[in-house]
PDB file of C-alpha atoms and ligand atoms in Angstrom:
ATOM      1  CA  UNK Z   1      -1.768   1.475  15.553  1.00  0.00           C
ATOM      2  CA  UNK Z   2      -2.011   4.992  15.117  1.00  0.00           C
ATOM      3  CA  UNK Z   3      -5.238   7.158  16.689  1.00  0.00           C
ATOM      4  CA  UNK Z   4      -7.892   8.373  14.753  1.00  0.00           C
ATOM      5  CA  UNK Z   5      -9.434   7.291  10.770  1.00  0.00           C
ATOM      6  CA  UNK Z   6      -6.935   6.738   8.606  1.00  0.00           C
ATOM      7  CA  UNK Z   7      -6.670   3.759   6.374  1.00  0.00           C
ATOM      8  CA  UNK Z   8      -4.691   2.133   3.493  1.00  0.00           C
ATOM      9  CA  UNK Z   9      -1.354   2.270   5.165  1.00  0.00           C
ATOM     10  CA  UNK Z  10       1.964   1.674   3.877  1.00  0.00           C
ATOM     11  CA  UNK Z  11       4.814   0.502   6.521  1.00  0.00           C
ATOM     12  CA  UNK Z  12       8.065   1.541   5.986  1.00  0.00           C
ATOM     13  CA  UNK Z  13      11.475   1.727   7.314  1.00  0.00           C
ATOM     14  CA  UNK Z  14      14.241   4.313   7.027  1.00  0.00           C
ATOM     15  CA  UNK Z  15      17.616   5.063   8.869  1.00  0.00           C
ATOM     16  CA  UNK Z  16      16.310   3.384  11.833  1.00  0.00           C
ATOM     17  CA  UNK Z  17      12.894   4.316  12.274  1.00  0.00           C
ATOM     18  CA  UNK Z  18       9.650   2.856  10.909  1.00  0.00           C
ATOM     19  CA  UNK Z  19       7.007   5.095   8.702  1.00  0.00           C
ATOM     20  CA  UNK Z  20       3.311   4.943   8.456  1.00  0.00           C
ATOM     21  CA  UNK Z  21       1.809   6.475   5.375  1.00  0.00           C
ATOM     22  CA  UNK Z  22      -1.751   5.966   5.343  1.00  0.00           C
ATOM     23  CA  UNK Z  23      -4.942   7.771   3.520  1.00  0.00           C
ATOM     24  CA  UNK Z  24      -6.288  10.239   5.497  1.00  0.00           C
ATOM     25  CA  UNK Z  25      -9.568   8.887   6.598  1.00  0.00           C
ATOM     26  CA  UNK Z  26     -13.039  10.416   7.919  1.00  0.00           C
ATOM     27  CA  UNK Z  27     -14.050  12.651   5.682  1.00  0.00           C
ATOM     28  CA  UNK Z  28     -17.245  11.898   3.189  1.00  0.00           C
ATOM     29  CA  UNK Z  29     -16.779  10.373  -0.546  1.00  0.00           C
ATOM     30  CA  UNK Z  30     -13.150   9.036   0.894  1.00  0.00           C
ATOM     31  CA  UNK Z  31     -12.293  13.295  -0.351  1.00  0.00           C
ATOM     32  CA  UNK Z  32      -9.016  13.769   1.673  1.00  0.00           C
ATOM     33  CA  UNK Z  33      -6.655  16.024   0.259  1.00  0.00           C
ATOM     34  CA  UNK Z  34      -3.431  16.168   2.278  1.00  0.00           C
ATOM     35  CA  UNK Z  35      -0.955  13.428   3.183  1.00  0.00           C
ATOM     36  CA  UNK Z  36       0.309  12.721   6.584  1.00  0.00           C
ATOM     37  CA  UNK Z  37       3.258  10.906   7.751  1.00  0.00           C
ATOM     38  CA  UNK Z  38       3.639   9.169  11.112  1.00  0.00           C
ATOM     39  CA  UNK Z  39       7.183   7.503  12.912  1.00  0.00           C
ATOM     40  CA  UNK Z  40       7.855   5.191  15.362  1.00  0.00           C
ATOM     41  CA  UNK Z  41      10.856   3.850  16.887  1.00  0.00           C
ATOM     42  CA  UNK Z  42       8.987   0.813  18.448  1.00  0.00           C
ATOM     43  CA  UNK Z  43       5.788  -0.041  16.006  1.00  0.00           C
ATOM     44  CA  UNK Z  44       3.984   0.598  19.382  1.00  0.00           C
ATOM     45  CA  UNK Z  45       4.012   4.883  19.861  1.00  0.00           C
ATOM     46  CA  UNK Z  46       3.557   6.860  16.627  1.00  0.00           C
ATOM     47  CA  UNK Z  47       4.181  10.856  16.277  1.00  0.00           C
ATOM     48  CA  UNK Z  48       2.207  12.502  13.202  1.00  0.00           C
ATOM     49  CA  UNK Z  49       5.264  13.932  11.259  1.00  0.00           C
ATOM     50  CA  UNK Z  50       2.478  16.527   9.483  1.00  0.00           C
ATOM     51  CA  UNK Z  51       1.630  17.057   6.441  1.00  0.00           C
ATOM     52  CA  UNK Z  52       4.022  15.520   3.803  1.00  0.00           C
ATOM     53  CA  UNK Z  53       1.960  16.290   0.758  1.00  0.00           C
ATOM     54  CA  UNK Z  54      -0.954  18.687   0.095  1.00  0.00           C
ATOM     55  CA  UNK Z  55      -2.890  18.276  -3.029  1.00  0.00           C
ATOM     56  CA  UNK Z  56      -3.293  22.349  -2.995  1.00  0.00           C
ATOM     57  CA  UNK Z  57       0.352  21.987  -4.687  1.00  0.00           C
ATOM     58  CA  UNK Z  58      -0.491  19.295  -7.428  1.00  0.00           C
ATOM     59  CA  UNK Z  59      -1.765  20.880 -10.990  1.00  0.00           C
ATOM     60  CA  UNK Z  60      -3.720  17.821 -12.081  1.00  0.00           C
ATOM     61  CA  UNK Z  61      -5.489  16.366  -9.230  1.00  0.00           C
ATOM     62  CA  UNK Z  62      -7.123  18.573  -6.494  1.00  0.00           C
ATOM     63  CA  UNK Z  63      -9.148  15.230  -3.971  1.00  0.00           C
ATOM     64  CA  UNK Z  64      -9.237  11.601  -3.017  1.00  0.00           C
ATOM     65  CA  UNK Z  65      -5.688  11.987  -1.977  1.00  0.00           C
ATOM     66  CA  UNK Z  66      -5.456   7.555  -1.261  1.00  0.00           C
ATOM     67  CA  UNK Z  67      -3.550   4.916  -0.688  1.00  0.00           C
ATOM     68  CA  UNK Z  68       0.221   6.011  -1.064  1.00  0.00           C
ATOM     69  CA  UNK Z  69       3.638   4.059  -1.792  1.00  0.00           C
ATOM     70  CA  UNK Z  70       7.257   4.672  -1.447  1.00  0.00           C
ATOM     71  CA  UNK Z  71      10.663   3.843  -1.862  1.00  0.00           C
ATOM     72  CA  UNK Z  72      14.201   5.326  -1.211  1.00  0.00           C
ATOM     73  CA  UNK Z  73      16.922   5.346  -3.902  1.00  0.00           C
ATOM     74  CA  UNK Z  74      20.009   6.752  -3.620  1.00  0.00           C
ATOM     75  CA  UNK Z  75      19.059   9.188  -1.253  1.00  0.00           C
ATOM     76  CA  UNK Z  76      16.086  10.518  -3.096  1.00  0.00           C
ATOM     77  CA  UNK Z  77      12.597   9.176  -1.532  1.00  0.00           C
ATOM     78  CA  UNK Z  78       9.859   8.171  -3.804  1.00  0.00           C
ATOM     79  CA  UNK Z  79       6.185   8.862  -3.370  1.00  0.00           C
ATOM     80  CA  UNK Z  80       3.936   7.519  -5.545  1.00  0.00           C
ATOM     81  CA  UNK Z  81       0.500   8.972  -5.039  1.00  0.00           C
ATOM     82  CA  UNK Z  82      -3.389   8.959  -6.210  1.00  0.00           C
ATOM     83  CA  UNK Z  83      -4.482  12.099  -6.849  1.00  0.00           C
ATOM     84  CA  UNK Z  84      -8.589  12.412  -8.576  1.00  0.00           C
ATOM     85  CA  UNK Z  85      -8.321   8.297  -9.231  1.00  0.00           C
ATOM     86  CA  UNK Z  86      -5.134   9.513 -11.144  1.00  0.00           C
ATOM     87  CA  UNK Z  87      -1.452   8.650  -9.694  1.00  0.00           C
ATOM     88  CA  UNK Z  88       1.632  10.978  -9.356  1.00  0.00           C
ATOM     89  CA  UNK Z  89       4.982  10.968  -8.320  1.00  0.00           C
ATOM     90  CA  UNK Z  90       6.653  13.192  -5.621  1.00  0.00           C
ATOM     91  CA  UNK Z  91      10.132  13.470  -4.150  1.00  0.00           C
ATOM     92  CA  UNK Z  92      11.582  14.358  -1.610  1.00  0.00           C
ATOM     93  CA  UNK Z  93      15.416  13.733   0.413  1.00  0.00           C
ATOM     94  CA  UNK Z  94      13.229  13.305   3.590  1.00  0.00           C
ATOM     95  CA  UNK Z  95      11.369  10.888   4.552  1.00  0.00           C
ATOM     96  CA  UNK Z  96       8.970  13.016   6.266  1.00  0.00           C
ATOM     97  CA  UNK Z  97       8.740  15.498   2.782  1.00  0.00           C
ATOM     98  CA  UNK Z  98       8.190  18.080   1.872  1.00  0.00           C
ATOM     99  CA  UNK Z  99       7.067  16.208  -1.329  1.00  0.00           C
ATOM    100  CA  UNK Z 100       7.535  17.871  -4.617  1.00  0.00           C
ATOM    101  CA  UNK Z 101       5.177  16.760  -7.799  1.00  0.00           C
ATOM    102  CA  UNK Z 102       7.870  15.627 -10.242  1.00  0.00           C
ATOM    103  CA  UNK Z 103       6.088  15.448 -13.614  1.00  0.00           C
ATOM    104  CA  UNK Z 104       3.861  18.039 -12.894  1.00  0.00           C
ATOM    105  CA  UNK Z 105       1.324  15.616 -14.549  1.00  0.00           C
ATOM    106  CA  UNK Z 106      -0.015  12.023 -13.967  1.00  0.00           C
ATOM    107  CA  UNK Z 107       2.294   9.342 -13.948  1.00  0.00           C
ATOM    108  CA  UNK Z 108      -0.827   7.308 -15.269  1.00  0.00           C
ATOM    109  CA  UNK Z 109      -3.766   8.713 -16.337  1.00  0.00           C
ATOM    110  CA  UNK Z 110      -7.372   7.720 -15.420  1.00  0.00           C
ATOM    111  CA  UNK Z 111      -7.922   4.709 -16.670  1.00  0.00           C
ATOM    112  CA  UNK Z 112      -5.306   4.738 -18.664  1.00  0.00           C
ATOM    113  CA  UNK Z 113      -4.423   1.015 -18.470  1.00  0.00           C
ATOM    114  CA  UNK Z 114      -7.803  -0.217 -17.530  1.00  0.00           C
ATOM    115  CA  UNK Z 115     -10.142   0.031 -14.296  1.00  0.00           C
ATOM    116  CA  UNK Z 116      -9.240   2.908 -11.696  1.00  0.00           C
ATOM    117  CA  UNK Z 117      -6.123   4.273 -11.513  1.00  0.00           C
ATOM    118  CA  UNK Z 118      -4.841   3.960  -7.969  1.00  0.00           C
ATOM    119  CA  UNK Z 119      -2.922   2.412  -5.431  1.00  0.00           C
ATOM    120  CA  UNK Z 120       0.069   2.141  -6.360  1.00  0.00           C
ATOM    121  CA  UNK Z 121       2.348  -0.167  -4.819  1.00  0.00           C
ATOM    122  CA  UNK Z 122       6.702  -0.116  -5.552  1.00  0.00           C
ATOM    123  CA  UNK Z 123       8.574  -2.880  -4.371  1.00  0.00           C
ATOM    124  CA  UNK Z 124      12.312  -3.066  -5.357  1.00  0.00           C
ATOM    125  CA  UNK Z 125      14.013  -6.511  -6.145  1.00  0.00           C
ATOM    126  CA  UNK Z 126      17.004  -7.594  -5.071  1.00  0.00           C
ATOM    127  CA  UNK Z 127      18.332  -7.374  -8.223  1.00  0.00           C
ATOM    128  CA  UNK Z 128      18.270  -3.716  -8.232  1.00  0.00           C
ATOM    129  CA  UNK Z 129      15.418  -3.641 -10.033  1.00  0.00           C
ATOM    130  CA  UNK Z 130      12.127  -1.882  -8.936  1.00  0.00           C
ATOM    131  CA  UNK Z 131       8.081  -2.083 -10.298  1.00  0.00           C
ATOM    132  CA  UNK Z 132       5.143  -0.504  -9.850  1.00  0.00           C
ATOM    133  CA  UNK Z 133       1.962  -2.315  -9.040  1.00  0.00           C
ATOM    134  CA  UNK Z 134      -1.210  -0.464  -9.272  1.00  0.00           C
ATOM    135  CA  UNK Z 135      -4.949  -0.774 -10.047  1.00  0.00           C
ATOM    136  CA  UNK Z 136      -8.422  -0.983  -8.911  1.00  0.00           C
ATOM    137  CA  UNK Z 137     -10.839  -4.101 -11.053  1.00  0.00           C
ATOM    138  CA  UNK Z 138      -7.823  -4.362 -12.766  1.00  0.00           C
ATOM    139  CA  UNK Z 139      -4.411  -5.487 -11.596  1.00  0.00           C
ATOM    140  CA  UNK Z 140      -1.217  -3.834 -13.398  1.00  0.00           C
ATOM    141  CA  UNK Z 141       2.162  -4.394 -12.650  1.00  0.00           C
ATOM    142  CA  UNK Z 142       5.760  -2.569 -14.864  1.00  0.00           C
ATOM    143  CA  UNK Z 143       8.885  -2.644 -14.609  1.00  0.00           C
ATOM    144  CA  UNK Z 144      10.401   1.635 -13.257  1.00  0.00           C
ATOM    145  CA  UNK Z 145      13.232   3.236 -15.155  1.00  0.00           C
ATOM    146  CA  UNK Z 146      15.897   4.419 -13.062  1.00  0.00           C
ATOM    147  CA  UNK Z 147      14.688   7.667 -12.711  1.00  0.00           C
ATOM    148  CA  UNK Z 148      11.881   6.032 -10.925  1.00  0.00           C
ATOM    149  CA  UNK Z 149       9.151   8.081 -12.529  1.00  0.00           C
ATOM    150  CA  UNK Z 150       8.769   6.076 -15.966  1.00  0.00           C
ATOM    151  CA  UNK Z 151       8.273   2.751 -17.070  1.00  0.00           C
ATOM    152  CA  UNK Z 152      10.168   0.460 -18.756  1.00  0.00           C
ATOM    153  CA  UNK Z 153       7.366  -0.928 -20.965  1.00  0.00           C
ATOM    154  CA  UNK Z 154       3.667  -0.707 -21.023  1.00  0.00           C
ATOM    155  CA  UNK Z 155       2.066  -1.538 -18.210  1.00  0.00           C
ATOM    156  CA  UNK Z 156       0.798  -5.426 -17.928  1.00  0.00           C
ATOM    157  CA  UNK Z 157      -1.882  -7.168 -16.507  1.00  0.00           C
ATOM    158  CA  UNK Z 158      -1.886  -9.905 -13.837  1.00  0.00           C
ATOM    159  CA  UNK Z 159      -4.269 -12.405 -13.777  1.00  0.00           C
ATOM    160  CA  UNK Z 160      -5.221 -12.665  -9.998  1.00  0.00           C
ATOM    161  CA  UNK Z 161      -8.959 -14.332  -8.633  1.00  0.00           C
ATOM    162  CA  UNK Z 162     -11.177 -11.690  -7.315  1.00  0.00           C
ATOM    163  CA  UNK Z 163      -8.804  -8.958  -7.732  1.00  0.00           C
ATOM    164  CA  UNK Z 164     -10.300  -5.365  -6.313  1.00  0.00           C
ATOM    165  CA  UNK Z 165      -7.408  -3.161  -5.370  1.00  0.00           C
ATOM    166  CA  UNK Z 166      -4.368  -2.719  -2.740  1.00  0.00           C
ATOM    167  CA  UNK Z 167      -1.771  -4.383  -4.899  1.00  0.00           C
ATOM    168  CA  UNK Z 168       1.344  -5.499  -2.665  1.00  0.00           C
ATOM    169  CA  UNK Z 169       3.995  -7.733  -3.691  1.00  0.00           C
ATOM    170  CA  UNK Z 170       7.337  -8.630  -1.328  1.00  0.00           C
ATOM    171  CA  UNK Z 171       9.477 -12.015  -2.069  1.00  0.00           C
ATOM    172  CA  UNK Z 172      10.669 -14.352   0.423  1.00  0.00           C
ATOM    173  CA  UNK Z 173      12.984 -16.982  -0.011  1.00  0.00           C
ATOM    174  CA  UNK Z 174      13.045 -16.766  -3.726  1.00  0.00           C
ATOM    175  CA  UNK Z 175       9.630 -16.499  -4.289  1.00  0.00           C
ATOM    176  CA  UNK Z 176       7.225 -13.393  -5.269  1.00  0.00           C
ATOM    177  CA  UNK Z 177       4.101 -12.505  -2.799  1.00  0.00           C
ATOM    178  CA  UNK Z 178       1.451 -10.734  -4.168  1.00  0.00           C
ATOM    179  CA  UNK Z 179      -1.173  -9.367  -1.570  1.00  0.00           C
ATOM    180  CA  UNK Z 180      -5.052  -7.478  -2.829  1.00  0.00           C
ATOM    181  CA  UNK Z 181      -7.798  -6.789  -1.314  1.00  0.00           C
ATOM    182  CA  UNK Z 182     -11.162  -8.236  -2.510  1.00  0.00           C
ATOM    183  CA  UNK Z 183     -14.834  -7.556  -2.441  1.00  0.00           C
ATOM    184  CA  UNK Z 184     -14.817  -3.123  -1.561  1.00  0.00           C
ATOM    185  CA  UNK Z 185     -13.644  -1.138   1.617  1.00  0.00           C
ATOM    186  CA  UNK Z 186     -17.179  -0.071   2.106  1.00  0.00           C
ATOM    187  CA  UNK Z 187     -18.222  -4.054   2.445  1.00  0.00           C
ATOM    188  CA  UNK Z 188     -17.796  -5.796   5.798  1.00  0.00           C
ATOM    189  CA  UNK Z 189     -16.142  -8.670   4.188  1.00  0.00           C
ATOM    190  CA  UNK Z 190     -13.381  -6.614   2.605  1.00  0.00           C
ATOM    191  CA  UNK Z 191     -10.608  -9.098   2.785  1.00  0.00           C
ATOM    192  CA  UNK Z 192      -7.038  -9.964   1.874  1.00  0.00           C
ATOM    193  CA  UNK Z 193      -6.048 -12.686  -0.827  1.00  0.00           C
ATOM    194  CA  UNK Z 194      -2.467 -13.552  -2.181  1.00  0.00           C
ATOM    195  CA  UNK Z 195      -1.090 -15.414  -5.104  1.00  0.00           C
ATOM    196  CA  UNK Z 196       2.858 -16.909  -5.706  1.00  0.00           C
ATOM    197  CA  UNK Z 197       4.895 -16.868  -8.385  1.00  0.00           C
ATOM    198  CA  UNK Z 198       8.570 -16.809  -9.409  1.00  0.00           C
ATOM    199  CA  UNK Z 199       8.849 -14.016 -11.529  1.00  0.00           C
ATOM    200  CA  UNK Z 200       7.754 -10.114 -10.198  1.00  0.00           C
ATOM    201  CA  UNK Z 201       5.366  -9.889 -12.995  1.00  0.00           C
ATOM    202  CA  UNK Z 202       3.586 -13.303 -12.793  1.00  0.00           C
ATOM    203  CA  UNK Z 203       2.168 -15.018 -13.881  1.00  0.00           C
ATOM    204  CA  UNK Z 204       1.114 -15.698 -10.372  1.00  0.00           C
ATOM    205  CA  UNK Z 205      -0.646 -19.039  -9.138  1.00  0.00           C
ATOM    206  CA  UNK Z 206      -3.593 -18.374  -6.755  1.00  0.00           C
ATOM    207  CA  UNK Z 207      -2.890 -18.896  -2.861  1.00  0.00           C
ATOM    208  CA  UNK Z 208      -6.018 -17.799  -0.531  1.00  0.00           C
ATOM    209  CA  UNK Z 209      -7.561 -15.911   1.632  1.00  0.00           C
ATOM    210  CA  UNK Z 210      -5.437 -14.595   4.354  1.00  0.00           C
ATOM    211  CA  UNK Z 211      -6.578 -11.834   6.414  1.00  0.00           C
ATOM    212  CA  UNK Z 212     -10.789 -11.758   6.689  1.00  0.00           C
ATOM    213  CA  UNK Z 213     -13.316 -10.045   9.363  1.00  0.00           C
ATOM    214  CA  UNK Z 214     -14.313 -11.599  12.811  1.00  0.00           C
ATOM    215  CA  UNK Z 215     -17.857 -10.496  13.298  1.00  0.00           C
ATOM    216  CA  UNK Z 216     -17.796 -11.737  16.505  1.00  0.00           C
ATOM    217  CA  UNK Z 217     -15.193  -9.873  17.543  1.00  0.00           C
ATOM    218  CA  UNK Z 218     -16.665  -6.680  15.774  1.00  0.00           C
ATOM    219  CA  UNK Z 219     -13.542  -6.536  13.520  1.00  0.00           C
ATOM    220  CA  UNK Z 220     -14.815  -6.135   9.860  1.00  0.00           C
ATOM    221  CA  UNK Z 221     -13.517  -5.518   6.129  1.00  0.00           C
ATOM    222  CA  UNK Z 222     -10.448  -5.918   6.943  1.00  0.00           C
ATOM    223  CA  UNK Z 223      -8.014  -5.015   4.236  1.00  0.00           C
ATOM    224  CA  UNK Z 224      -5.663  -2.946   2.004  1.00  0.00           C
ATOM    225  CA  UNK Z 225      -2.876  -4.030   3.611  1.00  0.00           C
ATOM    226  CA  UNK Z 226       0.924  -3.595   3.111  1.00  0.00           C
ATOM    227  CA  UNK Z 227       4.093  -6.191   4.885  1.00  0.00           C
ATOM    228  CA  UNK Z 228       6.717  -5.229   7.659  1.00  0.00           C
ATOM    229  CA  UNK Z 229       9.503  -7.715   7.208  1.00  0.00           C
ATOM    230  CA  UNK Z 230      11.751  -7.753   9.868  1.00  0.00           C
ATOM    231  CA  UNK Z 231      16.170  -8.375   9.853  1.00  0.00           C
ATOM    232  CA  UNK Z 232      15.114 -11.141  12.375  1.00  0.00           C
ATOM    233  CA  UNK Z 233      13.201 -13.018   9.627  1.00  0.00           C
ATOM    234  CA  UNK Z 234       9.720 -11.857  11.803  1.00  0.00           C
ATOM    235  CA  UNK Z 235       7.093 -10.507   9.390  1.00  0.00           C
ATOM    236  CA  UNK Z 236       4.013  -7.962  10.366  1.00  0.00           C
ATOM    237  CA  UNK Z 237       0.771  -7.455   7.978  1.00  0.00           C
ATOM    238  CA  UNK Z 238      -0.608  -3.943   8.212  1.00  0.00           C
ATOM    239  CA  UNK Z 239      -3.909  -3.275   7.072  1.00  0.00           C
ATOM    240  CA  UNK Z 240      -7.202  -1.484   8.211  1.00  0.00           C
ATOM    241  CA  UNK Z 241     -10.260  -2.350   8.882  1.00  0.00           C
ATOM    242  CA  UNK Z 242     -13.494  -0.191   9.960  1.00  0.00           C
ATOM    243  CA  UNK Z 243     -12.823   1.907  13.269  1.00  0.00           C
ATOM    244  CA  UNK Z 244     -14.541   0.369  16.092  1.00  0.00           C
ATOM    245  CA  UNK Z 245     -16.817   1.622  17.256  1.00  0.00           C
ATOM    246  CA  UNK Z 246     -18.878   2.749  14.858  1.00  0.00           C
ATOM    247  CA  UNK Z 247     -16.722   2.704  11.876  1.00  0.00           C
ATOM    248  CA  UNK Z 248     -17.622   2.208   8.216  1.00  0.00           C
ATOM    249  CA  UNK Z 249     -16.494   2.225   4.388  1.00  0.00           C
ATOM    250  CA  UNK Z 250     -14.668   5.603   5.476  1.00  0.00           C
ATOM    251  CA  UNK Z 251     -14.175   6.045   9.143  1.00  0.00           C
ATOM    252  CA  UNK Z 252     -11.580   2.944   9.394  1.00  0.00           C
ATOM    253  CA  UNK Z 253      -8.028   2.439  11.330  1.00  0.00           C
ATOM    254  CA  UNK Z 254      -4.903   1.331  11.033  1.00  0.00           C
ATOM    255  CA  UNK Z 255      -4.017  -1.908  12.749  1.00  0.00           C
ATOM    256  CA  UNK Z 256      -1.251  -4.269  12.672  1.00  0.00           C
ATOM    257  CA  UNK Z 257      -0.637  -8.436  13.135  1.00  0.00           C
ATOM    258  CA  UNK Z 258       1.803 -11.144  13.192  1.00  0.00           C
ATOM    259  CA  UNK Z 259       1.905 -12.405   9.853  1.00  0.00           C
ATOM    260  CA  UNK Z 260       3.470 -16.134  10.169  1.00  0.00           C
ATOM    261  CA  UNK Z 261       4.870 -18.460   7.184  1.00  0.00           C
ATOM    262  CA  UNK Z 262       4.445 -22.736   6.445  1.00  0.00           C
ATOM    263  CA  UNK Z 263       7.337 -24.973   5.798  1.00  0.00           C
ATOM    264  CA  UNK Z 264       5.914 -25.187   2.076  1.00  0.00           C
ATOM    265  CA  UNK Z 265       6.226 -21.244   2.066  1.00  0.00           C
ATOM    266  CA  UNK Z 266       2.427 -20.527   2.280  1.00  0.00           C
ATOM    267  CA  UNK Z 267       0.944 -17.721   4.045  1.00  0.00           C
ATOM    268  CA  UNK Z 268      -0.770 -18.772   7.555  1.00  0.00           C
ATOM    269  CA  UNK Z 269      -4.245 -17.138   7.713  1.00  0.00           C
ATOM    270  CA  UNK Z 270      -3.362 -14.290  10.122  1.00  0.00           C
ATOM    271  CA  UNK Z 271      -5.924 -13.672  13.139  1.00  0.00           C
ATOM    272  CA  UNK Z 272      -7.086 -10.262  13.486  1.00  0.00           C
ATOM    273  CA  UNK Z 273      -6.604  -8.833  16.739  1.00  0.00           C
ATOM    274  CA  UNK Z 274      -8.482  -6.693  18.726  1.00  0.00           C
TER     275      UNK Z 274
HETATM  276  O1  FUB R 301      -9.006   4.930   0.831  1.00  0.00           O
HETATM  277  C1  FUB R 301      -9.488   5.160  -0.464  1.00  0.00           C
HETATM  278  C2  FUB R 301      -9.610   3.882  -1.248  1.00  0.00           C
HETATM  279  O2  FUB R 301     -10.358   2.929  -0.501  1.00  0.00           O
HETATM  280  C3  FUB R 301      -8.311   3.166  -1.554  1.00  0.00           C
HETATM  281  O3  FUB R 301      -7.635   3.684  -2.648  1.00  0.00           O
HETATM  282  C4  FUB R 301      -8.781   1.773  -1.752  1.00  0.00           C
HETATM  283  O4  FUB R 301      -7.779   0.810  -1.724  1.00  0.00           O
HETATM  284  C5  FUB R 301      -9.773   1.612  -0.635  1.00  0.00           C
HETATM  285  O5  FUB R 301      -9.171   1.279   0.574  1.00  0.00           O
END
């Protein structure tokens, strides 16, 4: 989708245009430390808004700027960062930043709530409400104030098979989606599983695998994905996978599919493209 390593990327869309905020990708021990933007007016040509975020300006986290999230509410936008397996909260009223640290410290420590602490996922119900999903080994999932940059309650765990990382959770129809990556983004069979439930915060009921590598296509570890869901009803997974040619656990690239949907509601195992 967008030229070059980057990986981990979160679709969005605001006032008419869609957003691409991936992890900056290509540099050894997955040590970025700025955060880039990209927009598009067509999903098909992207322009690299710059740098949104530069960990030079964080107190508390200096590398491995990964795998961001974010959100608009009431004008303010929301982005929800890992900074030194540690995650943070910036703002900004653009959504191509500046972003501002708002806490000036962790918004969860690491390891505060078990396994890694990174990327962080917000989804916002239709109810008005909005979570934060998070976690690496161990999924965690909480209910945001309405400041957006504290929690309701202590952060829970949700019981999900073969759970690595990549949290993503979007409801259709009623029901609640959530999307993770298994096995590691340095393993060729880096993959995407899902699980259902009824309730944002599970429990969930395991679905499958939905999004794997084609080795004979060359596409591998395909994974750490995040969902495009269109006004039309049409719905896009976008993930990455390991550049080709010649990528690996930290030279990968962002790419994007048709994501389709069963009568019963259950995700159709989406075919990587080349
Ligand atoms: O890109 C750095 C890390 O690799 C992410 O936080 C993980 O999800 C994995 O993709």
């Amino acid at each position: 989708m967008i030229k070059g390593y980057w990986a981990d990327p979160q679709i969005a869309f605001f006032n008419g245009r869609f957003y691409i905020y991936p992890t900056t990708d290509g540099i050894a021990n997955w040590g970025a430390t700025v955060f880039h933007a990209f927009s598009s007016t067509d999903l098909a040509s992207w322009k690299d808004e710059g740098i949104i975020l530069d960990l030079a300006t964080i107190s508390w986290g200096t590398t491995k700027a990964w795998a961001p999230a974010i959100t608009v509410k009431n004008g303010t936008y929301y982005f929800y960062f890992c900074a030194t397996q540690q995650i943070g909260v910036a703002t900004s009223t653009s959504p191509t930043g500046p972003f501002k640290d708002v806490l000036g410290k962790p918004l969860v420590t690491n390891g505060q709530y078990g396994g890694q602490s990174i990327d962080p996922y917000v989804f916002d119900d239709d109810d008005g409400r909005s979570y934060l999903f998070f976690g690496n080994g161990n999924a965690n999932g909480v209910e945001l104030n309405s400041d957006m940059t504290s929690f309701k309650t202590i952060p829970i765990t949700i019981a999900l098979n073969d759970f690595r990382e990549g949290s993503v959770v979007f409801k259709r129809n009623g029901r609640y989606y959530f999307m993770y990556s298994v096995s590691g983004t340095d393993s060729p069979d880096y993959r995407v599983a899902y699980a259902t439930s009824s309730s944002p915060l599970g429990p969930y009921t395991a679905g499958a695998t939905i999004l794997q590598s084609n080795s004979s296509l060359g596409i591998l570890s395909t994974g750490h994905n995040s969902v495009l869901a269109l006004p039309s009803g049409e719905y896009y997974i976008v993930y990455h996978r390991w550049a080709i040619p010649g990528g690996d656990g930290n030279h990968r690239e962002v790419c994007i599919d048709k994501m389709t949907f069963n009568a019963d509601g259950t995700i159709v195992p989406v075919v990587p493209t080349l």
